[in-house]
Amino acid sequence: MTTHEAILDAALDRITAGYVFPDRTAAIEATIRGRQAEGAYEGLEERELCERVTADLQSACPDKHLRLLWSEEPQPMDEEPEEVARERFERYARENNYGVRRVEQLDGNIGYLDLRMIAPAEPGGPAFAAAMQLLAPTDALIVDLRQCSGGAPEGVQLWCSYFFAGDEVHLNDIYERKTGVTRQYWTLGHLAAPRYLDRRVVVLTSGFTFSGGEELAYNLKALKRATLVGETTRGGAHPTARVPVAPHVMVTVPTARSINPVTGTNWEGVGVVPEVEVPAEDALETALNLLR
């Protein structure tokens, strides 16, 4: 068996065993096997193989989280324990200031929060609270998610909690295939900084905004707590496991899915559509004009 064959076999096994929509796995495998039989993957370097297979996976099933990823550094072949993965993500979040890139008071007493990722709630909580404390005196707020690459559901829950009173707002549900359990996410009753209530909020989006950043935008839009300005987001709504299938290759398998309690669906494959559609580079100025 060639290396490419072993990678494809292992990736398809993982997708069949774990993908959140098991009824779609047969069509996914048929597509990849058909392309393999055509010789579509012959002679490719591993990085190129990942790109080609990812395109074919998403052609068979338009799920942005369903991918083969190539890593320049070799990865351990043992599946990463959950606690190790959590520690790695928390370290990454800490190195990126828990996603809080910029907090500013703009002219007209408009607050500005630039979020590049959604950190886990426990380690990120103090940074979230520090940002919201600084923004508390402003008359309106712009949350910039144009460069937000995603993050943790509990982090989204904590950020959303700052924009609603009390703990009685149902934000999102996540269904997990492995356990069959649906976990509900509601606003939190206790926060470490003042809530941002009774003032206008505008969220900026782009075609780059993804995953947890999309959930934050989607929740606030569905609950009519914010106006979205910018571009339709990338469209990735499924929490995902990363599993090594070769020293330099991982398959990412969506193992759960979001279910918004207001819409009954999510943004997978379609993205979050803003109320005010403008090019991403014009979104901030457009938002400022809305708020002035």
PDB file of C-alpha atoms in Angstrom:
ATOM      1  CA  MET A   1       0.000   0.000   0.000  1.00  0.00           C
ATOM      2  CA  THR A   2       1.350   3.442  -0.916  1.00  0.00           C
ATOM      3  CA  THR A   3       1.555   6.309   1.549  1.00  0.00           C
ATOM      4  CA  HIS A   4      -1.251   8.126  -0.268  1.00  0.00           C
ATOM      5  CA  GLU A   5      -3.490   5.064  -0.084  1.00  0.00           C
ATOM      6  CA  ALA A   6      -2.816   4.704   3.640  1.00  0.00           C
ATOM      7  CA  ILE A   7      -3.650   8.379   4.231  1.00  0.00           C
ATOM      8  CA  LEU A   8      -6.917   8.125   2.296  1.00  0.00           C
ATOM      9  CA  ASP A   9      -7.908   4.888   4.034  1.00  0.00           C
ATOM     10  CA  ALA A  10      -7.243   6.319   7.482  1.00  0.00           C
ATOM     11  CA  ALA A  11      -8.992   9.612   6.730  1.00  0.00           C
ATOM     12  CA  LEU A  12     -12.096   7.925   5.344  1.00  0.00           C
ATOM     13  CA  ASP A  13     -12.223   5.542   8.300  1.00  0.00           C
ATOM     14  CA  ARG A  14     -12.218   8.506  10.672  1.00  0.00           C
ATOM     15  CA  ILE A  15     -14.862  10.360   8.700  1.00  0.00           C
ATOM     16  CA  THR A  16     -17.127   7.305   8.560  1.00  0.00           C
ATOM     17  CA  ALA A  17     -16.753   6.667  12.290  1.00  0.00           C
ATOM     18  CA  GLY A  18     -17.125  10.245  13.519  1.00  0.00           C
ATOM     19  CA  TYR A  19     -18.796  12.630  11.067  1.00  0.00           C
ATOM     20  CA  VAL A  20     -21.805  14.307  12.636  1.00  0.00           C
ATOM     21  CA  PHE A  21     -24.021  13.395   9.655  1.00  0.00           C
ATOM     22  CA  PRO A  22     -23.466   9.619   9.274  1.00  0.00           C
ATOM     23  CA  ASP A  23     -25.932   9.407   6.374  1.00  0.00           C
ATOM     24  CA  ARG A  24     -23.547  11.491   4.245  1.00  0.00           C
ATOM     25  CA  THR A  25     -20.420   9.401   4.743  1.00  0.00           C
ATOM     26  CA  ALA A  26     -21.174   6.882   1.969  1.00  0.00           C
ATOM     27  CA  ALA A  27     -21.356   9.663  -0.619  1.00  0.00           C
ATOM     28  CA  ILE A  28     -18.133  11.192   0.723  1.00  0.00           C
ATOM     29  CA  GLU A  29     -16.287   7.873   0.452  1.00  0.00           C
ATOM     30  CA  ALA A  30     -17.696   7.202  -3.023  1.00  0.00           C
ATOM     31  CA  THR A  31     -16.431  10.566  -4.242  1.00  0.00           C
ATOM     32  CA  ILE A  32     -12.921  10.133  -2.853  1.00  0.00           C
ATOM     33  CA  ARG A  33     -12.650   6.534  -4.047  1.00  0.00           C
ATOM     34  CA  GLY A  34     -13.863   7.569  -7.485  1.00  0.00           C
ATOM     35  CA  ARG A  35     -11.255  10.315  -7.719  1.00  0.00           C
ATOM     36  CA  GLN A  36      -8.618   7.882  -6.464  1.00  0.00           C
ATOM     37  CA  ALA A  37      -9.559   5.377  -9.170  1.00  0.00           C
ATOM     38  CA  GLU A  38      -9.262   8.127 -11.794  1.00  0.00           C
ATOM     39  CA  GLY A  39      -5.681   8.741 -10.695  1.00  0.00           C
ATOM     40  CA  ALA A  40      -6.443  12.248  -9.426  1.00  0.00           C
ATOM     41  CA  TYR A  41      -4.038  11.906  -6.502  1.00  0.00           C
ATOM     42  CA  GLU A  42      -1.140  10.161  -8.221  1.00  0.00           C
ATOM     43  CA  GLY A  43       2.248  11.885  -8.110  1.00  0.00           C
ATOM     44  CA  LEU A  44       1.143  14.619  -5.694  1.00  0.00           C
ATOM     45  CA  GLU A  45       3.282  15.836  -2.828  1.00  0.00           C
ATOM     46  CA  GLU A  46       1.550  15.452   0.539  1.00  0.00           C
ATOM     47  CA  ARG A  47       0.702  19.161   0.754  1.00  0.00           C
ATOM     48  CA  GLU A  48      -0.875  19.016  -2.724  1.00  0.00           C
ATOM     49  CA  LEU A  49      -2.696  15.822  -1.796  1.00  0.00           C
ATOM     50  CA  CYS A  50      -4.258  17.571   1.186  1.00  0.00           C
ATOM     51  CA  GLU A  51      -5.423  20.468  -0.955  1.00  0.00           C
ATOM     52  CA  ARG A  52      -6.863  18.195  -3.667  1.00  0.00           C
ATOM     53  CA  VAL A  53      -8.620  15.845  -1.258  1.00  0.00           C
ATOM     54  CA  THR A  54     -10.031  18.762   0.739  1.00  0.00           C
ATOM     55  CA  ALA A  55     -11.548  20.223  -2.427  1.00  0.00           C
ATOM     56  CA  ASP A  56     -13.080  16.850  -3.260  1.00  0.00           C
ATOM     57  CA  LEU A  57     -14.382  16.323   0.278  1.00  0.00           C
ATOM     58  CA  GLN A  58     -16.101  19.679   0.243  1.00  0.00           C
ATOM     59  CA  SER A  59     -17.456  19.018  -3.242  1.00  0.00           C
ATOM     60  CA  ALA A  60     -19.075  15.830  -1.976  1.00  0.00           C
ATOM     61  CA  CYS A  61     -20.243  17.458   1.247  1.00  0.00           C
ATOM     62  CA  PRO A  62     -20.076  21.269   1.560  1.00  0.00           C
ATOM     63  CA  ASP A  63     -18.709  21.353   5.099  1.00  0.00           C
ATOM     64  CA  LYS A  64     -15.874  23.843   5.574  1.00  0.00           C
ATOM     65  CA  HIS A  65     -14.527  21.934   8.583  1.00  0.00           C
ATOM     66  CA  LEU A  66     -14.111  18.681   6.612  1.00  0.00           C
ATOM     67  CA  ARG A  67     -10.462  18.817   5.528  1.00  0.00           C
ATOM     68  CA  LEU A  68      -7.058  17.227   5.219  1.00  0.00           C
ATOM     69  CA  LEU A  69      -4.434  19.532   6.732  1.00  0.00           C
ATOM     70  CA  TRP A  70      -0.709  19.396   6.037  1.00  0.00           C
ATOM     71  CA  SER A  71       1.783  20.350   8.740  1.00  0.00           C
ATOM     72  CA  GLU A  72       5.379  21.259   8.019  1.00  0.00           C
ATOM     73  CA  GLU A  73       6.401  19.902  11.409  1.00  0.00           C
ATOM     74  CA  PRO A  74       5.809  16.163  11.961  1.00  0.00           C
ATOM     75  CA  GLN A  75       3.045  15.380  14.439  1.00  0.00           C
ATOM     76  CA  PRO A  76       2.846  12.435  16.882  1.00  0.00           C
ATOM     77  CA  MET A  77       0.775   9.638  15.373  1.00  0.00           C
ATOM     78  CA  ASP A  78      -0.971   8.852  18.644  1.00  0.00           C
ATOM     79  CA  GLU A  79      -4.319  10.598  18.868  1.00  0.00           C
ATOM     80  CA  GLU A  80      -3.936  13.631  21.089  1.00  0.00           C
ATOM     81  CA  PRO A  81      -5.647  13.239  24.487  1.00  0.00           C
ATOM     82  CA  GLU A  82      -8.401  15.759  25.095  1.00  0.00           C
ATOM     83  CA  GLU A  83      -6.576  17.442  27.966  1.00  0.00           C
ATOM     84  CA  VAL A  84      -3.421  17.852  25.837  1.00  0.00           C
ATOM     85  CA  ALA A  85      -5.436  19.389  22.999  1.00  0.00           C
ATOM     86  CA  ARG A  86      -7.096  21.744  25.468  1.00  0.00           C
ATOM     87  CA  GLU A  87      -3.744  22.802  26.926  1.00  0.00           C
ATOM     88  CA  ARG A  88      -2.334  23.395  23.445  1.00  0.00           C
ATOM     89  CA  PHE A  89      -5.303  25.564  22.466  1.00  0.00           C
ATOM     90  CA  GLU A  90      -5.156  27.502  25.724  1.00  0.00           C
ATOM     91  CA  ARG A  91      -1.441  28.154  25.175  1.00  0.00           C
ATOM     92  CA  TYR A  92      -2.195  29.424  21.675  1.00  0.00           C
ATOM     93  CA  ALA A  93      -4.942  31.653  23.091  1.00  0.00           C
ATOM     94  CA  ARG A  94      -2.605  33.076  25.745  1.00  0.00           C
ATOM     95  CA  GLU A  95       0.051  33.844  23.134  1.00  0.00           C
ATOM     96  CA  ASN A  96      -2.596  35.763  21.176  1.00  0.00           C
ATOM     97  CA  ASN A  97      -3.889  37.771  24.152  1.00  0.00           C
ATOM     98  CA  TYR A  98      -7.041  35.608  24.262  1.00  0.00           C
ATOM     99  CA  GLY A  99      -8.163  37.072  20.959  1.00  0.00           C
ATOM    100  CA  VAL A 100      -8.395  40.672  22.175  1.00  0.00           C
ATOM    101  CA  ARG A 101      -6.271  42.545  19.664  1.00  0.00           C
ATOM    102  CA  ARG A 102      -7.508  46.084  20.228  1.00  0.00           C
ATOM    103  CA  VAL A 103      -9.869  48.016  22.522  1.00  0.00           C
ATOM    104  CA  GLU A 104     -10.423  51.681  21.780  1.00  0.00           C
ATOM    105  CA  GLN A 105     -12.683  54.659  22.318  1.00  0.00           C
ATOM    106  CA  LEU A 106     -13.422  56.211  18.930  1.00  0.00           C
ATOM    107  CA  ASP A 107     -14.738  59.710  18.249  1.00  0.00           C
ATOM    108  CA  GLY A 108     -18.304  60.224  19.357  1.00  0.00           C
ATOM    109  CA  ASN A 109     -17.760  57.929  22.370  1.00  0.00           C
ATOM    110  CA  ILE A 110     -18.097  54.810  20.229  1.00  0.00           C
ATOM    111  CA  GLY A 111     -16.354  51.741  21.584  1.00  0.00           C
ATOM    112  CA  TYR A 112     -14.297  49.488  19.323  1.00  0.00           C
ATOM    113  CA  LEU A 113     -13.363  45.864  20.072  1.00  0.00           C
ATOM    114  CA  ASP A 114     -11.163  43.932  17.621  1.00  0.00           C
ATOM    115  CA  LEU A 115     -11.436  40.171  18.244  1.00  0.00           C
ATOM    116  CA  ARG A 116      -9.129  37.819  16.318  1.00  0.00           C
ATOM    117  CA  MET A 117     -10.207  34.576  18.026  1.00  0.00           C
ATOM    118  CA  ILE A 118     -12.659  33.358  20.659  1.00  0.00           C
ATOM    119  CA  ALA A 119     -10.594  32.034  23.542  1.00  0.00           C
ATOM    120  CA  PRO A 120     -11.881  29.432  26.022  1.00  0.00           C
ATOM    121  CA  ALA A 121     -13.919  31.117  28.740  1.00  0.00           C
ATOM    122  CA  GLU A 122     -11.898  30.079  31.781  1.00  0.00           C
ATOM    123  CA  PRO A 123      -8.437  31.312  30.756  1.00  0.00           C
ATOM    124  CA  GLY A 124      -9.842  34.106  28.582  1.00  0.00           C
ATOM    125  CA  GLY A 125     -12.332  35.458  31.106  1.00  0.00           C
ATOM    126  CA  PRO A 126     -10.058  38.074  32.715  1.00  0.00           C
ATOM    127  CA  ALA A 127      -9.083  39.497  29.305  1.00  0.00           C
ATOM    128  CA  PHE A 128     -12.753  39.602  28.227  1.00  0.00           C
ATOM    129  CA  ALA A 129     -13.658  41.390  31.450  1.00  0.00           C
ATOM    130  CA  ALA A 130     -10.810  43.895  31.111  1.00  0.00           C
ATOM    131  CA  ALA A 131     -11.972  44.768  27.598  1.00  0.00           C
ATOM    132  CA  MET A 132     -15.614  45.155  28.634  1.00  0.00           C
ATOM    133  CA  GLN A 133     -14.620  47.268  31.642  1.00  0.00           C
ATOM    134  CA  LEU A 134     -12.824  49.697  29.332  1.00  0.00           C
ATOM    135  CA  LEU A 135     -15.790  49.772  26.956  1.00  0.00           C
ATOM    136  CA  ALA A 136     -18.419  50.228  29.683  1.00  0.00           C
ATOM    137  CA  PRO A 137     -18.602  54.066  29.485  1.00  0.00           C
ATOM    138  CA  THR A 138     -19.157  54.184  25.703  1.00  0.00           C
ATOM    139  CA  ASP A 139     -22.488  55.049  24.081  1.00  0.00           C
ATOM    140  CA  ALA A 140     -22.334  52.422  21.314  1.00  0.00           C
ATOM    141  CA  LEU A 141     -20.036  49.544  20.388  1.00  0.00           C
ATOM    142  CA  ILE A 142     -18.458  48.076  17.263  1.00  0.00           C
ATOM    143  CA  VAL A 143     -17.276  44.456  17.556  1.00  0.00           C
ATOM    144  CA  ASP A 144     -14.866  43.726  14.718  1.00  0.00           C
ATOM    145  CA  LEU A 145     -14.865  40.044  13.743  1.00  0.00           C
ATOM    146  CA  ARG A 146     -13.452  40.536  10.246  1.00  0.00           C
ATOM    147  CA  GLN A 147     -10.241  38.688  11.157  1.00  0.00           C
ATOM    148  CA  CYS A 148     -11.723  36.269  13.701  1.00  0.00           C
ATOM    149  CA  SER A 149     -10.682  32.699  12.880  1.00  0.00           C
ATOM    150  CA  GLY A 150     -12.885  30.868  15.387  1.00  0.00           C
ATOM    151  CA  GLY A 151     -12.588  29.461  18.870  1.00  0.00           C
ATOM    152  CA  ALA A 152     -14.424  27.882  21.777  1.00  0.00           C
ATOM    153  CA  PRO A 153     -18.212  27.645  22.296  1.00  0.00           C
ATOM    154  CA  GLU A 154     -17.840  28.528  25.986  1.00  0.00           C
ATOM    155  CA  GLY A 155     -15.936  31.646  24.964  1.00  0.00           C
ATOM    156  CA  VAL A 156     -18.765  32.637  22.633  1.00  0.00           C
ATOM    157  CA  GLN A 157     -21.207  32.051  25.486  1.00  0.00           C
ATOM    158  CA  LEU A 158     -19.236  34.374  27.762  1.00  0.00           C
ATOM    159  CA  TRP A 159     -18.891  37.141  25.170  1.00  0.00           C
ATOM    160  CA  CYS A 160     -22.611  36.968  24.365  1.00  0.00           C
ATOM    161  CA  SER A 161     -23.506  37.167  28.047  1.00  0.00           C
ATOM    162  CA  TYR A 162     -22.159  40.707  28.236  1.00  0.00           C
ATOM    163  CA  PHE A 163     -24.872  41.893  25.835  1.00  0.00           C
ATOM    164  CA  PHE A 164     -27.918  40.529  27.662  1.00  0.00           C
ATOM    165  CA  ALA A 165     -29.389  40.958  31.134  1.00  0.00           C
ATOM    166  CA  GLY A 166     -29.274  37.901  33.381  1.00  0.00           C
ATOM    167  CA  ASP A 167     -29.022  34.201  32.656  1.00  0.00           C
ATOM    168  CA  GLU A 168     -32.299  33.536  30.830  1.00  0.00           C
ATOM    169  CA  VAL A 169     -31.258  33.998  27.188  1.00  0.00           C
ATOM    170  CA  HIS A 170     -30.879  30.759  25.227  1.00  0.00           C
ATOM    171  CA  LEU A 171     -27.943  31.284  22.853  1.00  0.00           C
ATOM    172  CA  ASN A 172     -27.162  28.019  21.086  1.00  0.00           C
ATOM    173  CA  ASP A 173     -27.286  24.221  21.284  1.00  0.00           C
ATOM    174  CA  ILE A 174     -24.591  21.765  20.196  1.00  0.00           C
ATOM    175  CA  TYR A 175     -25.459  18.166  19.338  1.00  0.00           C
ATOM    176  CA  GLU A 176     -22.633  15.619  19.578  1.00  0.00           C
ATOM    177  CA  ARG A 177     -22.817  12.465  17.468  1.00  0.00           C
ATOM    178  CA  LYS A 178     -20.653  10.293  19.726  1.00  0.00           C
ATOM    179  CA  THR A 179     -22.815  10.709  22.826  1.00  0.00           C
ATOM    180  CA  GLY A 180     -26.122  11.672  21.225  1.00  0.00           C
ATOM    181  CA  VAL A 181     -26.282  14.501  23.774  1.00  0.00           C
ATOM    182  CA  THR A 182     -27.396  18.055  22.977  1.00  0.00           C
ATOM    183  CA  ARG A 183     -25.770  20.679  25.199  1.00  0.00           C
ATOM    184  CA  GLN A 184     -27.558  23.980  25.707  1.00  0.00           C
ATOM    185  CA  TYR A 185     -25.731  27.304  26.031  1.00  0.00           C
ATOM    186  CA  TRP A 186     -27.440  30.125  27.937  1.00  0.00           C
ATOM    187  CA  THR A 187     -26.205  33.522  29.047  1.00  0.00           C
ATOM    188  CA  LEU A 188     -24.300  33.490  32.321  1.00  0.00           C
ATOM    189  CA  GLY A 189     -25.633  34.985  35.527  1.00  0.00           C
ATOM    190  CA  HIS A 190     -22.352  36.286  36.936  1.00  0.00           C
ATOM    191  CA  LEU A 191     -19.848  38.362  34.998  1.00  0.00           C
ATOM    192  CA  ALA A 192     -16.596  39.995  36.052  1.00  0.00           C
ATOM    193  CA  ALA A 193     -17.320  43.321  34.308  1.00  0.00           C
ATOM    194  CA  PRO A 194     -20.421  45.426  33.595  1.00  0.00           C
ATOM    195  CA  ARG A 195     -22.900  44.158  31.010  1.00  0.00           C
ATOM    196  CA  TYR A 196     -23.266  46.212  27.859  1.00  0.00           C
ATOM    197  CA  LEU A 197     -27.035  46.862  27.811  1.00  0.00           C
ATOM    198  CA  ASP A 198     -29.485  49.302  26.212  1.00  0.00           C
ATOM    199  CA  ARG A 199     -26.938  50.589  23.711  1.00  0.00           C
ATOM    200  CA  ARG A 200     -26.452  49.880  20.039  1.00  0.00           C
ATOM    201  CA  VAL A 201     -24.012  47.180  18.934  1.00  0.00           C
ATOM    202  CA  VAL A 202     -22.683  46.704  15.400  1.00  0.00           C
ATOM    203  CA  VAL A 203     -20.716  43.595  14.415  1.00  0.00           C
ATOM    204  CA  LEU A 204     -18.292  43.687  11.465  1.00  0.00           C
ATOM    205  CA  THR A 205     -17.886  40.529   9.351  1.00  0.00           C
ATOM    206  CA  SER A 206     -15.873  39.399   6.354  1.00  0.00           C
ATOM    207  CA  GLY A 207     -15.397  36.389   4.126  1.00  0.00           C
ATOM    208  CA  PHE A 208     -12.613  35.336   6.513  1.00  0.00           C
ATOM    209  CA  THR A 209     -14.771  35.271   9.670  1.00  0.00           C
ATOM    210  CA  PHE A 210     -15.112  31.629  10.683  1.00  0.00           C
ATOM    211  CA  SER A 211     -16.502  29.100  13.148  1.00  0.00           C
ATOM    212  CA  GLY A 212     -16.693  30.582  16.683  1.00  0.00           C
ATOM    213  CA  GLY A 213     -16.522  34.109  15.271  1.00  0.00           C
ATOM    214  CA  GLU A 214     -19.483  33.229  13.086  1.00  0.00           C
ATOM    215  CA  GLU A 215     -21.404  31.864  16.059  1.00  0.00           C
ATOM    216  CA  LEU A 216     -20.928  35.109  17.985  1.00  0.00           C
ATOM    217  CA  ALA A 217     -22.232  37.101  15.011  1.00  0.00           C
ATOM    218  CA  TYR A 218     -25.071  34.636  14.339  1.00  0.00           C
ATOM    219  CA  ASN A 219     -26.267  34.564  17.955  1.00  0.00           C
ATOM    220  CA  LEU A 220     -26.360  38.351  18.245  1.00  0.00           C
ATOM    221  CA  LYS A 221     -28.147  38.665  14.895  1.00  0.00           C
ATOM    222  CA  ALA A 222     -30.721  35.949  15.639  1.00  0.00           C
ATOM    223  CA  LEU A 223     -31.529  37.552  19.002  1.00  0.00           C
ATOM    224  CA  LYS A 224     -31.729  41.011  17.378  1.00  0.00           C
ATOM    225  CA  ARG A 225     -29.059  42.369  19.715  1.00  0.00           C
ATOM    226  CA  ALA A 226     -26.681  43.619  17.014  1.00  0.00           C
ATOM    227  CA  THR A 227     -26.638  44.851  13.437  1.00  0.00           C
ATOM    228  CA  LEU A 228     -24.178  43.033  11.190  1.00  0.00           C
ATOM    229  CA  VAL A 229     -22.184  45.030   8.631  1.00  0.00           C
ATOM    230  CA  GLY A 230     -19.762  43.655   6.050  1.00  0.00           C
ATOM    231  CA  GLU A 231     -19.532  40.438   4.059  1.00  0.00           C
ATOM    232  CA  THR A 232     -21.118  37.002   4.349  1.00  0.00           C
ATOM    233  CA  THR A 233     -18.893  34.818   6.505  1.00  0.00           C
ATOM    234  CA  ARG A 234     -17.161  31.556   5.504  1.00  0.00           C
ATOM    235  CA  GLY A 235     -19.811  29.150   6.792  1.00  0.00           C
ATOM    236  CA  GLY A 236     -18.346  26.695   9.346  1.00  0.00           C
ATOM    237  CA  ALA A 237     -20.733  25.690  12.135  1.00  0.00           C
ATOM    238  CA  HIS A 238     -19.476  22.268  13.258  1.00  0.00           C
ATOM    239  CA  PRO A 239     -17.179  21.618  16.247  1.00  0.00           C
ATOM    240  CA  THR A 240     -14.361  19.488  14.921  1.00  0.00           C
ATOM    241  CA  ALA A 241     -11.806  16.848  15.960  1.00  0.00           C
ATOM    242  CA  ARG A 242      -8.287  16.782  14.470  1.00  0.00           C
ATOM    243  CA  VAL A 243      -6.805  13.327  14.019  1.00  0.00           C
ATOM    244  CA  PRO A 244      -3.323  12.493  12.639  1.00  0.00           C
ATOM    245  CA  VAL A 245      -3.356  10.081   9.680  1.00  0.00           C
ATOM    246  CA  ALA A 246       0.319  10.512   8.716  1.00  0.00           C
ATOM    247  CA  PRO A 247       3.255  12.314  10.351  1.00  0.00           C
ATOM    248  CA  HIS A 248       2.524  15.494   8.390  1.00  0.00           C
ATOM    249  CA  VAL A 249      -1.210  15.067   7.708  1.00  0.00           C
ATOM    250  CA  MET A 250      -4.305  15.436   9.883  1.00  0.00           C
ATOM    251  CA  VAL A 251      -7.941  14.894   8.984  1.00  0.00           C
ATOM    252  CA  THR A 252     -10.433  17.284  10.579  1.00  0.00           C
ATOM    253  CA  VAL A 253     -13.786  15.615  11.235  1.00  0.00           C
ATOM    254  CA  PRO A 254     -16.850  17.609  12.334  1.00  0.00           C
ATOM    255  CA  THR A 255     -18.255  15.570  15.218  1.00  0.00           C
ATOM    256  CA  ALA A 256     -21.014  17.917  16.392  1.00  0.00           C
ATOM    257  CA  ARG A 257     -23.323  20.615  15.026  1.00  0.00           C
ATOM    258  CA  SER A 258     -24.850  23.857  16.228  1.00  0.00           C
ATOM    259  CA  ILE A 259     -28.620  24.313  16.452  1.00  0.00           C
ATOM    260  CA  ASN A 260     -29.747  27.883  17.045  1.00  0.00           C
ATOM    261  CA  PRO A 261     -32.867  27.998  19.253  1.00  0.00           C
ATOM    262  CA  VAL A 262     -34.317  30.944  17.322  1.00  0.00           C
ATOM    263  CA  THR A 263     -33.741  29.802  13.735  1.00  0.00           C
ATOM    264  CA  GLY A 264     -33.646  26.030  14.318  1.00  0.00           C
ATOM    265  CA  THR A 265     -30.601  25.792  12.056  1.00  0.00           C
ATOM    266  CA  ASN A 266     -27.091  27.266  11.738  1.00  0.00           C
ATOM    267  CA  TRP A 267     -24.706  28.934   9.298  1.00  0.00           C
ATOM    268  CA  GLU A 268     -22.963  25.824   7.937  1.00  0.00           C
ATOM    269  CA  GLY A 269     -22.210  26.154   4.229  1.00  0.00           C
ATOM    270  CA  VAL A 270     -24.115  29.429   3.842  1.00  0.00           C
ATOM    271  CA  GLY A 271     -22.313  31.760   6.235  1.00  0.00           C
ATOM    272  CA  VAL A 272     -23.770  34.520   8.340  1.00  0.00           C
ATOM    273  CA  VAL A 273     -25.347  37.143   6.118  1.00  0.00           C
ATOM    274  CA  PRO A 274     -25.085  40.751   7.363  1.00  0.00           C
ATOM    275  CA  GLU A 275     -28.047  43.123   7.295  1.00  0.00           C
ATOM    276  CA  VAL A 276     -25.822  45.772   5.702  1.00  0.00           C
ATOM    277  CA  GLU A 277     -23.682  44.205   2.969  1.00  0.00           C
ATOM    278  CA  VAL A 278     -20.553  46.137   2.048  1.00  0.00           C
ATOM    279  CA  PRO A 279     -16.960  45.134   1.208  1.00  0.00           C
ATOM    280  CA  ALA A 280     -15.079  44.203   4.361  1.00  0.00           C
ATOM    281  CA  GLU A 281     -12.658  47.107   3.972  1.00  0.00           C
ATOM    282  CA  ASP A 282     -15.599  49.543   4.063  1.00  0.00           C
ATOM    283  CA  ALA A 283     -17.380  47.940   7.016  1.00  0.00           C
ATOM    284  CA  LEU A 284     -15.886  50.065   9.809  1.00  0.00           C
ATOM    285  CA  GLU A 285     -16.662  53.388   8.135  1.00  0.00           C
ATOM    286  CA  THR A 286     -20.166  52.165   7.295  1.00  0.00           C
ATOM    287  CA  ALA A 287     -20.710  51.142  10.918  1.00  0.00           C
ATOM    288  CA  LEU A 288     -19.506  54.503  12.183  1.00  0.00           C
ATOM    289  CA  ASN A 289     -21.953  56.270   9.872  1.00  0.00           C
ATOM    290  CA  LEU A 290     -24.788  54.075  11.198  1.00  0.00           C
ATOM    291  CA  LEU A 291     -23.972  54.949  14.778  1.00  0.00           C
ATOM    292  CA  ARG A 292     -23.390  58.684  14.401  1.00  0.00           C
TER     293      ARG A 292
END
